[in-house]
Short mmCIF file of C-alpha atoms in Angstrom, two decimals:
data_model
loop_
_atom_site.label_atom_id
_atom_site.label_comp_id
_atom_site.label_asym_id
_atom_site.label_seq_id
_atom_site.Cartn_x
_atom_site.Cartn_y
_atom_site.Cartn_z
CA MET A 1221 0.00 0.00 0.00
CA ILE A 1222 1.12 3.59 -0.71
CA LEU A 1223 0.24 6.51 1.58
CA VAL A 1224 -0.61 9.90 0.05
CA THR A 1225 -1.21 12.76 2.49
CA GLY A 1226 -2.94 15.94 1.35
CA ALA A 1227 -4.57 13.52 -1.08
CA ALA A 1228 -7.72 15.57 -1.71
CA GLY A 1229 -5.67 18.70 -2.36
CA PHE A 1230 -4.01 20.02 -5.49
CA ILE A 1231 -0.75 18.11 -5.91
CA GLY A 1232 -1.83 15.14 -3.77
CA SER A 1233 -4.84 14.35 -5.94
CA VAL A 1234 -2.72 14.51 -9.10
CA ILE A 1235 -0.37 11.97 -7.49
CA VAL A 1236 -3.36 9.67 -6.93
CA LYS A 1237 -4.40 10.12 -10.56
CA GLU A 1238 -0.91 9.35 -11.87
CA LEU A 1239 -0.54 6.28 -9.63
CA ASN A 1240 -3.91 5.04 -10.89
CA ALA A 1241 -2.70 5.55 -14.46
CA LEU A 1242 0.25 3.29 -13.58
CA GLY A 1243 -2.20 0.62 -12.41
CA ILE A 1244 -1.75 1.33 -8.68
CA GLU A 1245 -4.99 1.45 -6.66
CA ASP A 1246 -3.82 0.05 -3.31
CA LEU A 1247 -3.68 3.51 -1.77
CA LEU A 1248 -4.27 4.94 1.69
CA LEU A 1249 -5.31 8.57 1.38
CA CYS A 1250 -5.07 11.10 4.20
CA ASP A 1251 -6.67 14.56 4.29
CA HIS A 1252 -9.68 16.61 5.37
CA PHE A 1253 -12.45 17.06 2.81
CA GLU A 1254 -13.94 20.04 4.68
CA THR A 1255 -16.97 21.90 3.29
CA GLY A 1256 -15.64 22.98 -0.11
CA ASP A 1257 -15.13 21.15 -3.39
CA LYS A 1258 -11.91 19.27 -2.60
CA TRP A 1259 -13.86 16.01 -2.78
CA LYS A 1260 -14.23 16.56 -6.52
CA ASN A 1261 -10.45 16.16 -6.90
CA LEU A 1262 -10.82 12.47 -5.99
CA ARG A 1263 -14.06 11.77 -7.83
CA GLY A 1264 -13.46 8.93 -10.28
CA LEU A 1265 -10.08 8.00 -8.81
CA LYS A 1266 -9.41 4.62 -7.21
CA TYR A 1267 -8.06 4.01 -3.70
CA ASP A 1268 -8.41 1.52 -0.85
CA SER A 1269 -9.27 3.78 2.09
CA PHE A 1270 -9.33 7.33 3.44
CA VAL A 1271 -8.18 8.50 6.88
CA GLN A 1272 -8.60 11.86 8.57
CA VAL A 1273 -5.40 13.82 9.31
CA GLU A 1274 -5.68 13.53 13.10
CA ASP A 1275 -6.21 9.73 12.90
CA LEU A 1276 -3.30 8.83 10.62
CA PHE A 1277 -0.73 7.93 13.27
CA ASN A 1278 -3.20 5.58 14.98
CA HIS A 1279 -4.02 3.74 11.74
CA PRO A 1280 -3.34 -0.04 11.86
CA ILE A 1281 -1.11 0.20 8.78
CA TRP A 1282 1.82 1.20 11.02
CA LYS A 1283 1.62 -2.12 12.90
CA LYS A 1284 1.97 -4.19 9.74
CA GLN A 1285 5.50 -5.19 8.79
CA GLY A 1286 6.07 -3.88 5.27
CA GLY A 1287 2.59 -2.37 5.31
CA LEU A 1288 3.59 0.72 3.36
CA LYS A 1289 5.71 0.66 0.19
CA ALA A 1290 6.05 4.45 -0.09
CA ILE A 1291 4.84 7.75 1.35
CA TYR A 1292 4.00 10.89 -0.64
CA HIS A 1293 3.57 13.57 2.02
CA MET A 1294 1.86 16.59 0.47
CA GLY A 1295 -0.38 17.46 3.40
CA ALA A 1296 0.21 20.94 4.83
CA CYS A 1297 -1.27 24.38 5.19
CA SER A 1298 0.04 25.95 1.97
CA ALA A 1299 -1.27 29.48 2.49
CA THR A 1300 1.68 31.88 2.36
CA THR A 1301 -0.54 34.46 4.08
CA GLU A 1302 -1.28 32.28 7.15
CA LEU A 1303 -0.42 34.29 10.28
CA ASP A 1304 -0.68 31.63 13.02
CA MET A 1305 2.88 30.32 13.36
CA ASP A 1306 1.89 27.85 16.09
CA PHE A 1307 -0.65 26.30 13.71
CA LEU A 1308 1.91 26.16 10.88
CA TYR A 1309 4.53 24.59 13.14
CA LYS A 1310 2.18 21.88 14.34
CA ASN A 1311 0.49 21.23 10.99
CA ASN A 1312 3.53 21.52 8.71
CA THR A 1313 6.76 21.06 10.65
CA GLU A 1314 5.85 18.62 13.44
CA TYR A 1315 3.64 16.47 11.22
CA THR A 1316 6.35 16.20 8.56
CA ASN A 1317 9.06 15.37 11.09
CA LYS A 1318 6.92 12.63 12.63
CA LEU A 1319 6.31 11.01 9.25
CA LEU A 1320 10.03 11.20 8.46
CA SER A 1321 10.78 9.49 11.77
CA LEU A 1322 8.32 6.70 11.02
CA ALA A 1323 9.74 6.31 7.51
CA THR A 1324 13.17 5.94 9.11
CA THR A 1325 12.24 3.30 11.70
CA LYS A 1326 10.08 1.30 9.26
CA ASN A 1327 12.35 1.74 6.20
CA ILE A 1328 9.69 3.32 3.96
CA PRO A 1329 10.69 5.44 0.94
CA ILE A 1330 9.26 8.95 1.40
CA VAL A 1331 8.98 12.19 -0.53
CA TYR A 1332 7.74 15.26 1.32
CA ALA A 1333 6.76 18.73 0.13
CA SER A 1334 9.10 21.55 0.94
CA SER A 1335 8.81 24.88 -0.90
CA ALA A 1336 10.69 27.52 -2.86
CA ALA A 1337 9.30 29.90 -0.22
CA THR A 1338 12.27 28.76 1.89
CA TYR A 1339 14.55 30.79 -0.43
CA GLY A 1340 13.06 34.09 0.72
CA ALA A 1341 14.10 37.00 -1.49
CA GLY A 1342 16.73 34.81 -3.15
CA GLU A 1343 19.69 36.62 -1.60
CA GLN A 1344 21.36 33.21 -1.07
CA GLY A 1345 20.48 32.02 -4.56
CA TYR A 1346 18.28 29.06 -5.47
CA SER A 1347 20.66 26.13 -5.06
CA ASP A 1348 19.42 22.94 -3.40
CA ASP A 1349 22.92 22.05 -2.20
CA HIS A 1350 22.56 20.79 1.38
CA LYS A 1351 25.46 22.97 2.56
CA GLY A 1352 23.44 26.14 1.99
CA ILE A 1353 20.05 25.07 3.40
CA ALA A 1354 20.65 26.41 6.93
CA LYS A 1355 21.57 29.86 5.57
CA LEU A 1356 18.19 30.46 3.93
CA VAL A 1357 15.91 33.23 5.27
CA PRO A 1358 12.21 32.74 4.32
CA LEU A 1359 10.06 35.86 3.96
CA ASN A 1360 6.91 34.39 5.49
CA LYS A 1361 5.81 31.98 8.22
CA TYR A 1362 4.77 29.29 5.74
CA GLY A 1363 8.25 29.23 4.23
CA TYR A 1364 9.77 29.10 7.71
CA SER A 1365 7.62 26.07 8.66
CA LYS A 1366 9.02 24.24 5.61
CA GLN A 1367 12.56 25.42 6.28
CA LEU A 1368 12.44 23.95 9.78
CA SER A 1369 11.71 20.45 8.46
CA ASP A 1370 14.45 20.71 5.83
CA GLU A 1371 16.97 21.66 8.51
CA TRP A 1372 15.66 18.98 10.89
CA ILE A 1373 16.05 16.04 8.49
CA LEU A 1374 19.55 17.12 7.48
CA LYS A 1375 20.61 17.11 11.15
CA GLN A 1376 19.36 13.57 11.81
CA THR A 1377 22.01 10.86 12.12
CA LYS A 1378 19.41 8.29 11.05
CA LYS A 1379 17.28 8.99 7.98
CA PRO A 1380 15.04 6.89 5.75
CA LYS A 1381 17.09 4.82 3.30
CA VAL A 1382 15.21 6.53 0.44
CA TRP A 1383 13.98 10.06 1.12
CA PHE A 1384 13.38 13.27 -0.83
CA GLY A 1385 12.35 16.77 0.21
CA VAL A 1386 11.10 18.60 -2.88
CA LYS A 1387 11.09 22.39 -3.08
CA PHE A 1388 8.10 23.27 -5.23
CA PHE A 1389 8.37 26.47 -7.21
CA ASN A 1390 5.22 28.04 -8.78
CA VAL A 1391 3.08 24.99 -9.49
CA PHE A 1392 -0.06 25.35 -11.62
CA GLY A 1393 -2.50 22.96 -13.22
CA PRO A 1394 -5.74 20.97 -12.86
CA ASN A 1395 -7.31 20.27 -9.44
CA GLU A 1396 -6.18 23.58 -7.89
CA TYR A 1397 -9.70 25.02 -8.12
CA HIS A 1398 -10.44 24.93 -4.37
CA LYS A 1399 -7.42 27.09 -3.48
CA GLY A 1400 -9.13 30.47 -3.90
CA LYS A 1401 -6.66 33.37 -3.67
CA MET A 1402 -3.80 30.85 -3.46
CA SER A 1403 -4.64 29.36 -6.88
CA SER A 1404 -2.31 30.00 -9.80
CA VAL A 1405 -2.28 33.09 -12.01
CA VAL A 1406 -3.28 30.86 -14.96
CA PHE A 1407 -6.49 29.75 -13.23
CA GLN A 1408 -7.30 33.26 -11.99
CA SER A 1409 -6.51 34.79 -15.40
CA PHE A 1410 -8.71 32.27 -17.21
CA ASN A 1411 -11.66 33.24 -15.00
CA GLN A 1412 -10.99 36.98 -15.33
CA ILE A 1413 -10.84 36.69 -19.12
CA LYS A 1414 -14.04 34.67 -19.18
CA ASP A 1415 -15.86 37.05 -16.82
CA VAL A 1416 -14.64 40.55 -17.81
CA GLY A 1417 -12.34 40.08 -20.80
CA GLU A 1418 -9.18 41.43 -19.14
CA VAL A 1419 -6.57 40.37 -16.59
CA LYS A 1420 -5.32 42.43 -13.65
CA LEU A 1421 -1.72 41.96 -12.54
CA PHE A 1422 0.19 43.58 -9.69
CA LYS A 1423 2.33 46.59 -10.52
CA SER A 1424 6.00 46.36 -9.71
CA HIS A 1425 7.05 48.30 -6.63
CA ARG A 1426 10.74 47.98 -7.46
CA PRO A 1427 12.48 50.19 -10.03
CA ASP A 1428 14.48 47.27 -11.45
CA TYR A 1429 11.34 45.41 -12.56
CA LYS A 1430 8.71 46.71 -14.99
CA ASP A 1431 5.02 46.05 -14.33
CA GLY A 1432 4.21 42.43 -15.13
CA GLU A 1433 7.88 41.55 -15.56
CA GLN A 1434 8.29 40.01 -12.11
CA LEU A 1435 9.87 36.60 -12.75
CA ARG A 1436 8.96 33.19 -11.38
CA ASP A 1437 9.80 29.59 -12.15
CA PHE A 1438 6.38 28.31 -13.22
CA VAL A 1439 6.08 24.51 -13.33
CA TYR A 1440 3.19 22.28 -14.42
CA VAL A 1441 1.68 19.97 -11.80
CA LYS A 1442 1.74 16.97 -14.16
CA ASP A 1443 5.52 17.35 -14.48
CA VAL A 1444 5.97 17.81 -10.73
CA VAL A 1445 4.12 14.57 -10.00
CA ARG A 1446 5.96 12.57 -12.67
CA ALA A 1447 9.25 13.83 -11.21
CA MET A 1448 8.36 12.75 -7.66
CA ILE A 1449 7.36 9.26 -8.76
CA ALA A 1450 10.55 9.02 -10.84
CA LEU A 1451 12.65 10.11 -7.84
CA ILE A 1452 11.19 7.38 -5.62
CA ASP A 1453 11.83 4.77 -8.34
CA ALA A 1454 15.39 6.03 -8.89
CA GLY A 1455 16.04 6.18 -5.14
CA LYS A 1456 15.09 2.53 -4.69
CA LYS A 1457 17.77 1.61 -7.22
CA LYS A 1458 20.32 4.09 -5.92
CA PRO A 1459 19.55 5.30 -2.34
CA SER A 1460 22.59 7.59 -2.33
CA ILE A 1461 20.71 10.15 -4.46
CA SER A 1462 18.34 10.81 -1.55
CA GLY A 1463 18.11 14.42 -0.38
CA ILE A 1464 16.48 17.80 -0.91
CA TYR A 1465 15.72 18.74 -4.50
CA ASN A 1466 14.33 21.74 -6.36
CA LEU A 1467 11.23 21.09 -8.43
CA GLY A 1468 10.92 23.87 -10.97
CA THR A 1469 11.85 24.08 -14.63
CA GLY A 1470 15.08 26.02 -14.23
CA GLU A 1471 13.68 28.86 -16.35
CA ALA A 1472 12.32 32.12 -14.91
CA ARG A 1473 9.41 33.57 -16.89
CA SER A 1474 7.36 36.72 -16.36
CA PHE A 1475 3.76 36.99 -15.23
CA HIS A 1476 3.20 38.83 -18.50
CA ASP A 1477 4.40 35.73 -20.40
CA LEU A 1478 2.10 33.53 -18.34
CA VAL A 1479 -0.98 35.64 -19.01
CA LYS A 1480 -0.18 35.98 -22.73
CA ALA A 1481 0.04 32.18 -22.92
CA THR A 1482 -3.36 31.92 -21.22
CA TYR A 1483 -4.93 34.31 -23.74
CA ALA A 1484 -3.30 32.38 -26.61
CA ALA A 1485 -4.75 29.10 -25.34
CA MET A 1486 -8.19 30.76 -25.29
CA ASP A 1487 -7.65 32.21 -28.79
CA ILE A 1488 -8.24 35.76 -27.51
CA ALA A 1489 -6.08 38.88 -27.94
CA PRO A 1490 -4.40 39.95 -24.65
CA LYS A 1491 -5.79 42.80 -22.53
CA ILE A 1492 -3.86 43.42 -19.30
CA THR A 1493 -4.16 46.18 -16.69
CA PHE A 1494 -1.94 46.74 -13.65
CA ILE A 1495 -3.05 47.39 -10.08
CA ASP A 1496 -1.21 48.29 -6.87
CA MET A 1497 -0.02 45.38 -4.78
CA PRO A 1498 -1.58 45.31 -1.29
CA VAL A 1499 0.79 46.92 1.21
CA GLU A 1500 0.78 43.85 3.48
CA LEU A 1501 2.21 41.69 0.66
CA ARG A 1502 5.03 43.96 -0.49
CA ASN A 1503 7.60 42.92 2.10
CA GLN A 1504 7.09 39.18 1.50
CA TYR A 1505 6.78 39.24 -2.29
CA GLN A 1506 9.34 37.35 -4.39
CA TYR A 1507 10.27 39.28 -7.55
CA TYR A 1508 12.48 36.54 -8.96
CA THR A 1509 12.70 32.78 -8.55
CA GLN A 1510 14.55 30.31 -10.73
CA ALA A 1511 15.34 26.81 -9.59
CA ASP A 1512 18.87 25.49 -9.91
CA MET A 1513 18.01 22.16 -11.56
CA GLY A 1514 21.52 20.69 -11.90
CA LYS A 1515 21.01 18.23 -9.05
CA LEU A 1516 17.73 16.85 -10.40
CA LYS A 1517 19.20 16.51 -13.89
CA LYS A 1518 21.93 14.28 -12.46
CA ALA A 1519 19.40 12.16 -10.57
CA LEU A 1520 16.92 11.98 -13.50
CA PRO A 1521 18.99 12.64 -16.64
CA LYS A 1522 16.20 11.66 -19.06
CA PHE A 1523 13.43 13.71 -17.38
CA LYS A 1524 11.96 16.59 -19.40
CA PHE A 1525 9.69 19.45 -18.27
CA MET A 1526 7.06 20.94 -20.56
CA LYS A 1527 7.67 24.45 -21.88
CA LEU A 1528 5.51 27.15 -20.28
CA GLU A 1529 3.35 27.78 -23.36
CA GLU A 1530 2.84 24.04 -23.94
CA ALA A 1531 1.84 23.45 -20.32
CA VAL A 1532 -0.56 26.42 -20.19
CA ASP A 1533 -2.14 25.33 -23.47
CA ASP A 1534 -2.72 21.81 -22.11
CA TYR A 1535 -4.18 23.17 -18.86
CA VAL A 1536 -6.54 25.63 -20.54
CA ARG A 1537 -7.73 23.56 -23.51
CA ASN A 1538 -7.90 20.13 -21.89
CA HIS A 1539 -9.10 21.14 -18.45
CA LEU A 1540 -10.26 24.72 -17.76
CA ALA A 1541 -12.23 25.00 -21.01
CA GLN A 1542 -13.91 21.63 -20.48
CA GLU A 1543 -17.27 21.05 -18.79
CA ASN A 1544 -15.45 18.85 -16.23
CA PRO A 1545 -12.03 20.45 -15.60
CA TYR A 1546 -10.94 17.81 -13.07
CA LEU A 1547 -8.43 15.07 -13.73
CA SER A 1548 -9.82 11.57 -13.95
CA VAL A 1549 -8.39 8.22 -14.98
#
């Protein structure tokens, strides 16, 4: 059996879909459905059972020798605007560390979600070399909660034989629809174009960046999931590649590029206006991110990421523009 936490969420549900596509249905899913539409992310997908977040560590699976073949730990509060650090520490840091400890004692391959938010303003660069992890200074509490787990696992004398912490950059794609303000610019732009015919982007509040030319490493969720599954498979063959890895494309692109690609996928001429960024966001806003992907390329030399325009086109035409935008087998 394979455990997927955060399974009803964005990336977690895409993992379930991809595992199903590989013929794997013996899955234990962990999450909270809550009152929104997260349940739709799992509709049509196949799995053995579902456990609530607070009940996971009491599940009988932990008492079975060899009960779990792998863990994909995506469960976390992913809101970069969350203000309750105690909540983030308990929900993100402590929960992750406990799963890593169990994976160590029971010898279970594990991949857990870190974040590019750990890189802060990028003053230390965007290298996933373990030697530089402790020097990073996140800009927000969410990033700090992820940073703490990265530092914790690196300090442990005993680790899982096969383990990966993956620093997600700007992930977009199907099944993110429940995320509201935390959903991607592609999803929000698609809805703005459909509703009012134009897209609003934040103005730049730095003289070295023009409006709309803030740069991010945008990466498609389908690629992110394929990479995580490939890492687990590669790690089983060669455990020495275990560690913390960036998961971006290695190419910084502008928000302007992203929105133009969305318009192109909708076959509509671009119309973009710029608005002031809320004051409370300005001190924690990243103007540039670009993953250093050298380490992943060595671990997965044959792996290829989709180009931005190709990924946006697939997302818009094959999901957002469809009556049922959700992934299904």
